[in-house]
């Protein structure tokens, strides 16, 4: 074992390159869909244009009571239900429940969205909305969520290692941050990659580590297996993590109607402030042993630790106040909240979106750099070796292709008929079919042409999406702006901003295609001398 | 002969990759169980171990690639494991 491959920086550079590349395409998709997920509720609103915009804040207590009453009619045999009240980002109430009949389809679980003004169930088009990107971001699709989450975890660990190795590799991390060499081939890609990485470094590190923390019980179950042997011990841990950890599951056998949900929500609001309630959960509604839990919302505190009031479900008597957890549990709660970024106002959300977008670009530029760097050294640039071709084509499909696929998902949302059988699933099938087609396209076309054409396709699809929206809904952009519906106007305008970005990228890629042959020898000399200087 | 040389040539690389994977997850697991020896409530100790485990995993992998020889990498991993193992043993 005498193979000494240079100094520590070179070994770290190797580690950075290979951990970055191996799951780089998975990471890029996780980053981009995760970035979009900071506005998942707004996107869900846009994807359900039948539901009216919520123009004023509603009384949470009244809303919760309305939906609870509706659930009582809809699922009279529920063993539990959970109501998520609308916040500044959503215009509907989301609820899920489980019926007593566990033999029922989906284990008795059901879900629906409800009108906060009337309590009745909305008959919106079948769509997963922004939640598709959110779920895809950590568990993918067409595979069991368990496998998906493991894949996401391994990718995140690769990312964490790539970040640390990248920092060690980088000698002049701060001076390089202020260096930018436009139009210099590999150097420009390197400078862009460095600037994106260094500016967002604390965020990228934070988001990667906290991402692992969100699913740490899955990735690292060994301490729990060793220390917590009985059901009671496991319960002690569960209540530190989630407000669902405390709910009873055994019926007393005596029936008793639920007490006033509105009163319980008001008690919570008196404690936390108006509009600060997140969820209302009920266990064993209709039973004398019913419990109702009112939880605090995500806004206004940087923690996802359970904070809730527990009531006797039949008479609304406050049984317990859970507002603190142990130090380690609180640390986990804060890290979790930092990942989700739901604690702040809309400006915080935009900041998360923008820096996260830079993280996406960091992964993207890193992937592209792998090929740019190696193209110079190819024996024959017309016929690159197999590995190079694989990376090059996968880059095209996973970067340019993903933009096309994600936009197609939104097109499918507007174009698929409704009602339609399995409509929500078909929107997702369209996403994957288009993504697959972009890979096929990337394999069949010359690399640069594929880049330009797929980026241009994404630009065109994005640019026309607000037009499609105007044609297929009663909420065109001019109408949204006129009535101050900034959710709809925001999505439409964001489509145009992203269309412009893709257009610029397509244009620059196309232009570089023409100058490259002449510029190549000079670039090669520059890079060769730079390599020697290291 | 050439074939044999090539195999021998990549052995240190394979050794390092195995050290990174086994050492990374192995030490993280050991550390998360060793955290149970902390004088705090069991649920908090479990969570502390989980929270710290990813730093241990990343640290182990960086160590494996930071050192000059694959053998040193393994030695370091075994040394840390030797420190953590008794703690984990006592805690379980």
Coordinates of C-alpha atoms in Angstrom, one line a residue:
Chain A
X1 CA 0.0 0.0 0.0
X2 CA 2.6 2.5 -1.0
X3 CA 0.4 4.4 -3.4
X4 CA 0.7 8.0 -2.2
X5 CA -1.6 10.2 -4.3
X6 CA -0.2 13.6 -3.6
X7 CA -0.9 15.8 -0.5
X8 CA -4.0 16.1 1.6
X9 CA -5.5 18.8 -0.6
X10 CA -5.3 16.5 -3.6
X11 CA -6.8 13.6 -1.8
X12 CA -9.6 15.9 -0.5
X13 CA -10.1 17.2 -4.1
X14 CA -10.5 13.6 -5.2
X15 CA -13.0 12.9 -2.4
X16 CA -14.9 16.0 -3.2
X17 CA -15.0 15.1 -6.9
X18 CA -16.2 11.6 -6.5
X19 CA -18.7 12.0 -3.6
X20 CA -20.0 15.0 -5.5
X21 CA -20.4 13.1 -8.8
X22 CA -21.6 9.7 -7.7
X23 CA -25.0 10.9 -6.4
X24 CA -24.7 14.4 -7.9
X25 CA -27.7 13.9 -10.1
X26 CA -29.8 12.7 -7.2
X27 CA -28.6 15.7 -5.1
X28 CA -29.4 18.1 -7.9
X29 CA -33.0 16.8 -8.0
X30 CA -33.2 16.9 -4.2
X31 CA -31.9 20.4 -4.1
X32 CA -34.2 21.8 -6.8
X33 CA -37.4 20.1 -5.7
X34 CA -36.5 21.1 -2.1
X35 CA -35.9 24.7 -3.1
X36 CA -39.3 24.8 -4.8
X37 CA -40.8 23.2 -1.7
X38 CA -40.3 26.4 0.3
X39 CA -43.3 27.6 -1.6
X40 CA -45.1 24.3 -1.8
X41 CA -48.3 25.6 -0.2
X42 CA -48.4 28.5 -2.6
X43 CA -47.8 26.1 -5.5
X44 CA -50.6 23.9 -4.2
X45 CA -52.9 26.9 -4.3
X46 CA -52.0 27.6 -7.8
X47 CA -52.5 24.0 -8.8
X48 CA -56.1 24.0 -7.4
X49 CA -57.4 27.1 -9.1
X50 CA -61.0 26.1 -8.2
X51 CA -60.4 27.1 -4.6
X52 CA -60.8 30.8 -4.0
X53 CA -58.0 32.9 -2.6
X54 CA -58.2 33.5 1.1
X55 CA -58.4 37.2 1.3
X56 CA -58.8 37.7 5.0
X57 CA -57.6 35.8 8.0
X58 CA -60.3 33.7 9.5
X59 CA -61.1 33.0 13.1
X60 CA -59.2 29.7 13.8
X61 CA -61.6 28.5 16.5
X62 CA -64.6 28.8 14.2
X63 CA -62.8 27.2 11.3
X64 CA -61.6 24.3 13.4
X65 CA -65.1 23.7 14.8
X66 CA -66.7 23.7 11.3
X67 CA -64.2 21.1 9.9
X68 CA -64.5 19.0 13.1
X69 CA -68.3 18.9 12.7
X70 CA -67.9 18.0 9.0
X71 CA -65.5 15.2 9.9
X72 CA -68.0 13.9 12.5
X73 CA -70.5 13.5 9.6
X74 CA -67.9 12.3 7.1
X75 CA -66.1 9.7 9.2
X76 CA -68.4 8.9 12.1
X77 CA -66.3 5.8 13.1
X78 CA -62.9 7.7 13.1
X79 CA -60.4 6.4 15.6
X80 CA -58.5 9.7 15.1
X81 CA -58.4 12.8 12.9
X82 CA -56.1 15.7 12.5
X83 CA -56.9 19.1 11.1
X84 CA -54.3 21.5 9.8
X85 CA -55.6 25.0 9.9
X86 CA -54.8 27.5 7.1
X87 CA -51.8 29.8 7.7
X88 CA -50.4 32.7 5.7
X89 CA -49.4 30.3 2.9
X90 CA -52.5 28.2 2.4
X91 CA -56.2 28.8 1.6
X92 CA -57.6 25.5 2.7
X93 CA -57.9 23.2 5.6
X94 CA -56.1 19.9 5.2
X95 CA -57.3 16.9 7.3
X96 CA -56.5 13.3 7.5
X97 CA -58.2 10.6 9.6
X98 CA -58.2 6.9 10.3
X99 CA -61.4 4.9 10.6
X100 CA -61.8 2.1 13.1
X101 CA -62.1 -0.4 10.3
X102 CA -58.4 -1.2 9.8
X103 CA -59.3 -3.7 7.0
X104 CA -60.5 -0.8 4.9
X105 CA -58.4 0.3 1.9
X106 CA -55.2 2.1 2.9
X107 CA -55.5 0.8 6.4
X108 CA -58.5 3.0 7.1
X109 CA -56.6 6.2 6.4
X110 CA -58.2 9.0 4.5
X111 CA -57.5 12.6 3.7
X112 CA -59.1 15.7 2.2
X113 CA -59.1 19.4 1.9
X114 CA -61.8 21.5 3.3
X115 CA -63.3 25.0 2.8
X116 CA -62.3 27.1 5.8
X117 CA -65.4 29.4 5.3
X118 CA -68.0 26.6 5.3
X119 CA -66.3 23.5 6.6
X120 CA -67.4 21.4 3.6
X121 CA -65.1 19.3 1.6
X122 CA -63.6 20.9 -1.5
X123 CA -64.2 19.2 -4.8
X124 CA -60.9 20.3 -6.3
X125 CA -59.1 18.6 -9.2
X126 CA -57.1 15.6 -8.2
X127 CA -53.5 16.8 -7.7
X128 CA -50.8 16.4 -5.2
X129 CA -49.9 20.0 -5.7
X130 CA -46.6 21.3 -4.3
X131 CA -46.5 18.3 -2.0
X132 CA -45.3 16.2 -4.9
X133 CA -42.1 18.1 -5.1
X134 CA -41.9 18.1 -1.3
X135 CA -42.2 14.4 -1.0
X136 CA -40.0 13.6 -4.0
X137 CA -37.4 15.8 -2.3
X138 CA -36.8 13.2 0.4
X139 CA -38.4 9.9 -0.7
X140 CA -38.7 10.1 -4.5
X141 CA -41.4 8.1 -6.3
X142 CA -42.1 4.7 -7.7
X143 CA -40.2 3.1 -4.8
X144 CA -41.1 2.5 -1.2
X145 CA -40.8 5.6 0.9
X146 CA -38.4 3.6 3.1
X147 CA -35.9 3.0 0.2
X148 CA -36.4 6.5 -1.0
X149 CA -35.5 8.0 2.4
X150 CA -32.4 5.8 2.7
X151 CA -31.3 6.9 -0.8
X152 CA -31.9 10.6 0.2
X153 CA -30.0 10.0 3.4
X154 CA -27.0 8.5 1.7
X155 CA -27.0 11.3 -0.9
X156 CA -27.1 13.9 2.0
X157 CA -24.2 12.2 3.7
X158 CA -22.3 12.3 0.4
X159 CA -23.1 16.0 0.2
X160 CA -21.9 16.6 3.7
X161 CA -18.6 14.9 3.0
X162 CA -18.3 16.7 -0.4
X163 CA -18.8 20.1 1.4
X164 CA -16.2 19.4 4.0
X165 CA -13.7 18.0 1.5
X166 CA -14.4 20.9 -0.8
X167 CA -13.6 23.4 2.0
X168 CA -10.3 21.6 2.9
X169 CA -9.3 21.5 -0.8
X170 CA -9.8 25.2 -1.1
X171 CA -6.7 27.1 -0.1
X172 CA -7.8 30.7 -0.7
X173 CA -11.5 30.3 0.1
X174 CA -12.1 34.0 0.6
X175 CA -9.9 35.6 -2.0
X176 CA -11.4 33.2 -4.6
X177 CA -14.8 34.3 -3.6
X178 CA -14.1 37.7 -5.1
X179 CA -12.6 36.3 -8.2
X180 CA -14.7 36.0 -11.3
X181 CA -13.4 35.3 -14.7
X182 CA -16.2 35.6 -17.3
X183 CA -16.0 33.6 -20.6
X184 CA -12.9 31.7 -19.6
X185 CA -14.3 28.1 -20.0
X186 CA -13.3 25.9 -17.1
X187 CA -12.1 28.9 -15.0
X188 CA -15.5 30.6 -15.2
X189 CA -17.3 27.4 -14.2
X190 CA -14.8 27.0 -11.3
X191 CA -15.3 30.6 -10.2
X192 CA -19.1 30.3 -10.4
X193 CA -19.0 27.0 -8.4
X194 CA -16.8 28.6 -5.8
X195 CA -18.8 31.8 -5.4
X196 CA -22.1 29.9 -5.1
X197 CA -20.6 27.5 -2.6
X198 CA -18.7 29.9 -0.4
X199 CA -21.5 32.5 -0.3
X200 CA -24.0 30.0 0.8
X201 CA -21.6 27.7 2.7
X202 CA -23.1 28.1 6.2
X203 CA -26.5 27.5 4.6
X204 CA -25.4 24.5 2.6
X205 CA -23.8 22.9 5.6
X206 CA -26.8 23.7 7.8
X207 CA -29.4 22.4 5.2
X208 CA -27.4 19.2 4.6
X209 CA -26.9 18.4 8.3
X210 CA -30.4 19.3 9.3
X211 CA -31.8 17.3 6.4
X212 CA -30.1 14.2 8.0
X213 CA -31.5 15.2 11.3
X214 CA -35.1 15.2 10.0
X215 CA -34.9 11.4 9.4
X216 CA -32.2 10.5 12.0
X217 CA -34.4 8.0 13.8
X218 CA -34.5 6.0 10.5
X219 CA -30.8 6.3 9.8
X220 CA -29.5 5.8 13.3
X221 CA -31.9 3.6 15.2
X222 CA -29.3 1.6 17.2
X223 CA -29.2 3.8 20.3
X224 CA -33.0 3.6 20.5
X225 CA -33.0 -0.2 20.0
X226 CA -30.4 -0.6 22.7
X227 CA -31.7 1.8 25.4
X228 CA -35.5 1.7 25.0
X229 CA -36.8 -1.8 25.4
X230 CA -40.3 -1.4 26.7
X231 CA -43.3 0.3 25.1
X232 CA -43.4 2.8 28.0
X233 CA -39.8 3.8 27.4
X234 CA -40.4 4.2 23.7
X235 CA -43.4 6.4 24.6
X236 CA -41.2 8.6 26.6
X237 CA -39.1 9.3 23.5
X238 CA -42.1 9.7 21.2
X239 CA -43.6 12.5 23.3
X240 CA -40.3 14.4 23.0
X241 CA -40.7 14.3 19.2
X242 CA -44.3 14.7 18.1
X243 CA -47.7 15.8 19.4
X244 CA -49.0 12.5 18.0
X245 CA -46.9 10.6 20.5
X246 CA -49.3 11.2 23.4
X247 CA -52.6 10.2 22.0
X248 CA -54.5 7.2 23.5
X249 CA -55.7 4.4 21.3
X250 CA -57.9 2.2 23.6
X251 CA -61.6 2.9 23.6
X252 CA -63.5 3.0 27.0
X253 CA -66.5 1.6 25.3
X254 CA -68.8 4.4 26.5
X255 CA -69.9 6.9 23.9
X256 CA -69.8 10.6 24.5
X257 CA -69.9 13.4 21.9
X258 CA -66.9 15.7 21.5
X259 CA -66.9 19.0 23.5
X260 CA -66.5 22.4 21.9
X261 CA -63.4 22.3 19.7
X262 CA -63.7 26.1 19.2
X263 CA -63.4 26.6 23.0
X264 CA -60.3 24.5 23.1
X265 CA -58.7 26.4 20.2
X266 CA -59.6 29.7 22.0
X267 CA -57.8 28.5 25.2
X268 CA -54.7 27.8 23.1
X269 CA -54.9 31.2 21.3
X270 CA -55.2 32.9 24.7
X271 CA -51.8 31.3 25.5
X272 CA -49.9 31.7 22.2
X273 CA -51.7 34.6 20.5
X274 CA -54.3 34.8 17.8
X275 CA -53.7 32.8 14.7
X276 CA -50.9 30.8 16.2
X277 CA -52.6 27.4 16.4
X278 CA -51.3 24.9 13.9
X279 CA -53.3 21.7 14.2
X280 CA -56.1 20.2 16.1
X281 CA -55.9 16.4 16.6
X282 CA -58.5 14.2 18.1
X283 CA -58.1 10.7 19.4
X284 CA -61.2 8.4 19.8
X285 CA -63.7 11.1 19.0
X286 CA -67.2 9.9 20.1
X287 CA -65.8 7.9 23.0
X288 CA -65.8 8.9 26.6
X289 CA -62.0 8.6 26.7
X290 CA -61.6 11.1 23.8
X291 CA -58.6 13.4 23.8
X292 CA -58.0 16.5 21.8
X293 CA -54.6 18.0 21.3
X294 CA -54.2 21.6 20.0
X295 CA -50.7 22.2 18.7
X296 CA -48.8 25.4 18.1
X297 CA -48.2 26.5 14.5
X298 CA -44.8 26.6 12.8
X299 CA -44.6 30.4 12.7
X300 CA -43.1 32.6 15.4
X301 CA -40.7 30.0 16.9
X302 CA -37.7 28.3 15.5
X303 CA -38.5 24.9 16.7
X304 CA -40.4 21.9 15.6
X305 CA -40.5 20.4 19.1
X306 CA -44.0 19.5 20.2
X307 CA -45.8 22.4 21.9
X308 CA -49.4 21.6 22.6
X309 CA -52.3 21.6 25.0
X310 CA -54.0 18.3 25.8
X311 CA -57.8 18.4 26.5
X312 CA -60.4 16.0 27.7
X313 CA -62.2 15.6 24.4
X314 CA -65.7 15.4 25.9
X315 CA -65.7 18.5 28.0
X316 CA -62.7 20.6 26.9
X317 CA -61.0 20.5 30.3
X318 CA -57.3 21.3 30.0
X319 CA -55.4 18.2 31.1
X320 CA -51.8 19.1 30.4
X321 CA -49.6 21.8 28.9
X322 CA -46.7 20.4 26.9
X323 CA -44.4 23.4 26.1
X324 CA -40.9 22.1 26.7
X325 CA -38.8 19.1 25.9
X326 CA -35.3 17.9 27.0
X327 CA -32.2 19.7 25.8
X328 CA -31.3 17.1 23.1
X329 CA -34.9 17.0 21.9
X330 CA -35.0 20.8 21.7
X331 CA -31.8 20.8 19.7
X332 CA -33.4 18.4 17.3
X333 CA -36.5 20.5 17.1
X334 CA -34.5 23.7 16.3
X335 CA -32.4 21.9 13.6
X336 CA -35.6 20.4 12.1
X337 CA -37.2 23.9 12.0
X338 CA -34.1 25.4 10.4
X339 CA -34.4 22.8 7.6
X340 CA -38.1 23.5 7.0
X341 CA -37.7 27.3 7.2
X342 CA -41.4 27.8 8.1
X343 CA -40.7 29.9 11.2
X344 CA -40.2 33.3 9.6
X345 CA -42.2 35.8 7.6
X346 CA -42.4 35.9 3.8
X347 CA -39.0 37.6 3.5
X348 CA -37.3 34.8 5.4
X349 CA -39.0 32.3 3.0
X350 CA -37.7 34.2 0.0
X351 CA -34.2 34.2 1.5
X352 CA -34.4 30.5 2.0
X353 CA -35.6 30.0 -1.5
X354 CA -32.8 32.2 -3.0
X355 CA -29.9 30.7 -1.1
X356 CA -31.3 27.2 -1.6
X357 CA -31.5 28.0 -5.3
X358 CA -27.8 28.9 -5.1
X359 CA -27.2 25.5 -3.5
X360 CA -28.9 23.9 -6.5
X361 CA -26.7 25.9 -8.9
X362 CA -23.7 24.9 -6.8
X363 CA -24.5 21.2 -7.4
X364 CA -25.3 21.9 -11.1
X365 CA -22.1 23.8 -11.8
X366 CA -20.1 21.2 -10.0
X367 CA -21.6 18.4 -12.2
X368 CA -20.9 20.5 -15.4
X369 CA -17.4 21.2 -14.3
X370 CA -16.6 17.5 -14.1
X371 CA -17.1 17.3 -17.9
X372 CA -15.6 20.8 -18.7
X373 CA -12.4 19.9 -16.9
X374 CA -12.1 16.5 -18.6
X375 CA -13.0 17.6 -22.1
X376 CA -9.7 19.4 -22.4
X377 CA -7.8 16.2 -21.6
X378 CA -9.8 14.0 -24.0
X379 CA -7.6 12.2 -26.5
X380 CA -10.3 12.7 -29.1
X381 CA -13.0 15.3 -28.3
X382 CA -15.2 13.9 -31.1
X383 CA -15.3 10.5 -29.6
X384 CA -15.0 10.8 -25.8
X385 CA -14.7 7.7 -23.6
X386 CA -17.8 5.9 -22.2
X387 CA -17.6 7.4 -18.7
X388 CA -17.4 10.9 -20.0
X389 CA -20.4 10.4 -22.3
X390 CA -22.4 8.9 -19.4
X391 CA -21.8 11.9 -17.1
X392 CA -22.3 14.4 -19.9
X393 CA -25.7 12.9 -21.0
X394 CA -26.9 12.4 -17.4
X395 CA -26.0 16.0 -16.7
X396 CA -28.1 17.2 -19.5
X397 CA -31.1 15.1 -18.5
X398 CA -30.9 15.8 -14.8
X399 CA -30.3 19.6 -15.1
X400 CA -32.0 20.9 -18.2
X401 CA -34.3 17.8 -18.4
X402 CA -35.5 18.3 -14.8
X403 CA -36.6 21.9 -15.6
X404 CA -38.6 20.6 -18.6
X405 CA -40.1 17.8 -16.5
X406 CA -41.1 20.0 -13.5
X407 CA -42.7 22.5 -15.9
X408 CA -44.5 19.7 -17.7
X409 CA -45.9 18.6 -14.3
X410 CA -47.6 22.1 -14.1
X411 CA -48.7 21.9 -17.7
X412 CA -50.3 18.5 -16.9
X413 CA -52.1 20.1 -14.0
X414 CA -53.8 22.5 -16.3
X415 CA -54.3 20.2 -19.3
X416 CA -55.5 16.9 -17.9
X417 CA -59.2 16.6 -17.8
X418 CA -61.1 16.7 -14.5
X419 CA -62.7 14.7 -13.1
X420 CA -60.4 12.0 -14.2
X421 CA -59.5 8.6 -12.8
X422 CA -56.2 8.7 -10.8
X423 CA -55.6 12.3 -12.0
X424 CA -53.1 13.2 -9.3
X425 CA -51.1 10.1 -10.2
X426 CA -51.2 11.0 -13.9
X427 CA -49.8 14.4 -13.3
X428 CA -46.8 12.7 -11.7
X429 CA -46.6 10.1 -14.5
X430 CA -46.4 13.0 -17.0
X431 CA -43.5 14.4 -14.9
X432 CA -41.5 11.1 -15.1
X433 CA -42.4 10.4 -18.7
X434 CA -41.2 13.8 -19.8
X435 CA -38.0 13.4 -17.7
X436 CA -37.4 10.0 -19.3
X437 CA -37.9 11.6 -22.8
X438 CA -35.4 14.3 -22.0
X439 CA -32.8 11.6 -21.2
X440 CA -33.6 9.9 -24.5
X441 CA -33.2 13.2 -26.2
X442 CA -29.9 13.8 -24.5
X443 CA -28.7 10.4 -25.6
X444 CA -29.6 10.9 -29.2
X445 CA -28.6 14.5 -29.9
X446 CA -25.0 16.0 -29.9
X447 CA -24.3 17.1 -26.3
X448 CA -24.2 20.9 -26.9
X449 CA -27.3 20.8 -29.1
X450 CA -29.2 18.8 -26.4
X451 CA -28.2 21.4 -23.8
X452 CA -29.4 24.3 -25.8
X453 CA -32.6 22.7 -27.1
X454 CA -33.7 21.4 -23.7
X455 CA -32.9 24.7 -21.9
X456 CA -34.8 26.5 -24.7
X457 CA -37.7 24.0 -24.3
X458 CA -37.8 24.7 -20.6
X459 CA -37.7 28.5 -21.3
X460 CA -40.6 28.2 -23.8
X461 CA -42.7 26.0 -21.5
X462 CA -42.2 28.3 -18.5
X463 CA -42.9 31.4 -20.5
X464 CA -46.1 30.0 -21.9
X465 CA -47.4 28.6 -18.6
X466 CA -49.0 31.9 -17.5
X467 CA -50.6 32.0 -20.9
X468 CA -52.0 28.5 -20.4
X469 CA -53.2 29.5 -17.0
X470 CA -55.0 32.5 -18.4
X471 CA -56.6 30.2 -21.0
X472 CA -57.7 27.4 -18.8
X473 CA -58.7 29.2 -15.5
X474 CA -60.7 32.2 -14.6
X475 CA -57.6 33.6 -12.8
X476 CA -55.2 35.1 -15.5
X477 CA -52.3 37.2 -14.4
X478 CA -54.0 40.6 -15.0
X479 CA -56.9 39.5 -12.9
X480 CA -54.6 38.3 -10.1
X481 CA -52.7 41.6 -10.1
X482 CA -55.8 43.6 -10.2
X483 CA -57.4 41.9 -7.1
X484 CA -54.0 41.6 -5.3
X485 CA -53.9 37.8 -5.4
X486 CA -50.1 37.5 -5.0
X487 CA -50.1 33.7 -4.8
X488 CA -51.3 33.4 -8.3
X489 CA -49.5 36.4 -9.6
X490 CA -46.3 35.2 -7.9
X491 CA -46.3 31.8 -9.5
X492 CA -47.0 33.3 -12.9
X493 CA -44.3 35.9 -12.6
X494 CA -41.8 33.4 -11.2
X495 CA -42.5 31.3 -14.3
X496 CA -41.4 34.2 -16.4
X497 CA -38.3 34.9 -14.3
X498 CA -37.3 31.3 -14.6
X499 CA -38.1 31.3 -18.3
X500 CA -35.7 34.3 -18.6
X501 CA -33.0 32.4 -16.7
X502 CA -33.3 29.3 -18.9
X503 CA -33.4 31.5 -22.0
X504 CA -30.1 33.2 -21.0
X505 CA -28.5 29.8 -20.2
X506 CA -29.6 28.4 -23.6
X507 CA -28.3 31.5 -25.4
X508 CA -25.0 31.5 -23.7
X509 CA -24.5 27.8 -24.2
X510 CA -25.3 28.2 -27.9
X511 CA -22.9 31.1 -28.3
X512 CA -20.1 29.4 -26.6
X513 CA -20.6 26.5 -29.0
X514 CA -19.5 28.7 -31.9
X515 CA -16.3 30.2 -30.2
X516 CA -15.0 27.0 -28.6
X517 CA -13.0 25.5 -31.5
X518 CA -10.9 28.7 -31.9
X519 CA -10.5 29.3 -28.2
X520 CA -9.6 25.8 -27.3
X521 CA -5.8 25.7 -27.6
X522 CA -5.4 28.9 -25.5
X523 CA -7.7 27.5 -22.8
X524 CA -5.7 24.4 -22.8
X525 CA -2.5 26.2 -22.2
X526 CA -4.0 28.3 -19.4
X527 CA -5.3 25.2 -17.7
X528 CA -2.1 23.3 -18.1
X529 CA -0.1 26.2 -16.5
X530 CA -2.7 26.5 -13.7
X531 CA -2.3 22.8 -13.0
X532 CA 1.4 23.1 -12.7
X533 CA 1.1 26.1 -10.4
X534 CA -0.8 23.9 -7.9
Chain B
X1 CA 0.9 -10.5 -14.9
X2 CA -0.3 -7.1 -16.0
X3 CA -3.7 -8.0 -14.8
X4 CA -2.4 -9.0 -11.3
X5 CA -0.5 -5.7 -11.1
X6 CA -3.7 -3.8 -11.9
X7 CA -5.6 -5.6 -9.2
X8 CA -2.8 -5.0 -6.6
X9 CA -2.7 -1.4 -7.8
X10 CA -6.3 -0.7 -6.9
X11 CA -6.3 -2.6 -3.6
X12 CA -5.4 0.5 -1.5
X13 CA -8.2 2.4 -3.2
X14 CA -10.7 -0.4 -2.5
X15 CA -9.4 -0.6 1.1
X16 CA -10.0 3.1 1.6
X17 CA -13.5 2.9 0.1
X18 CA -14.4 0.0 2.4
X19 CA -12.8 1.9 5.4
X20 CA -14.9 4.9 4.6
X21 CA -18.2 3.0 4.4
X22 CA -17.6 0.5 7.2
X23 CA -15.7 3.0 9.3
X24 CA -18.1 5.8 8.7
X25 CA -21.3 4.1 9.5
X26 CA -19.7 1.8 12.1
X27 CA -18.2 4.5 14.1
X28 CA -21.4 6.6 13.9
X29 CA -23.3 3.6 15.2
X30 CA -20.8 3.0 18.0
X31 CA -20.9 6.7 19.0
X32 CA -24.7 6.8 19.0
X33 CA -24.7 3.8 21.4
X34 CA -21.8 5.1 23.5
X35 CA -23.8 8.4 24.0
X36 CA -26.2 6.3 26.1
X37 CA -23.4 6.3 28.8
X38 CA -24.0 10.1 29.2
X39 CA -25.5 10.9 32.7
X40 CA -28.8 12.2 31.2
X41 CA -32.3 10.8 30.7
X42 CA -32.4 7.9 28.3
X43 CA -34.5 9.6 25.6
X44 CA -32.2 12.6 25.6
X45 CA -29.1 10.3 25.4
X46 CA -30.7 8.5 22.4
X47 CA -31.3 11.8 20.6
X48 CA -27.8 13.1 21.5
X49 CA -26.3 10.0 19.9
X50 CA -28.4 10.4 16.8
X51 CA -27.6 14.1 16.4
X52 CA -23.9 13.6 16.8
X53 CA -23.7 10.4 14.7
X54 CA -23.6 12.2 11.3
X55 CA -20.7 14.4 12.4
X56 CA -18.9 11.2 13.5
X57 CA -19.6 9.5 10.2
X58 CA -18.5 12.5 8.1
X59 CA -15.4 12.9 10.3
X60 CA -14.4 9.3 9.9
X61 CA -14.7 9.5 6.1
X62 CA -12.6 12.7 6.0
X63 CA -10.0 11.0 8.2
X64 CA -9.8 8.0 5.9
X65 CA -9.0 10.2 2.9
X66 CA -6.9 12.7 4.8
X67 CA -4.1 10.3 5.8
X68 CA -1.4 9.2 3.4
X69 CA -1.8 5.4 3.7
X70 CA -4.8 3.2 3.8
X71 CA -3.3 1.3 6.7
X72 CA -3.1 4.5 8.8
X73 CA -6.7 5.1 8.0
X74 CA -7.8 1.7 9.3
X75 CA -5.6 2.1 12.4
X76 CA -7.2 5.4 13.3
X77 CA -10.7 3.9 12.9
X78 CA -9.8 0.9 15.1
X79 CA -8.3 3.2 17.7
X80 CA -11.5 5.3 18.0
X81 CA -13.6 2.2 17.9
X82 CA -11.5 0.8 20.8
X83 CA -12.3 4.0 22.8
X84 CA -16.1 4.0 22.0
X85 CA -16.7 0.2 22.3
X86 CA -16.3 -0.1 26.1
X87 CA -18.6 2.9 26.5
X88 CA -21.2 1.4 24.2
X89 CA -20.8 -1.9 26.0
X90 CA -21.4 -0.3 29.4
X91 CA -24.3 1.7 28.2
X92 CA -26.2 -1.3 26.7

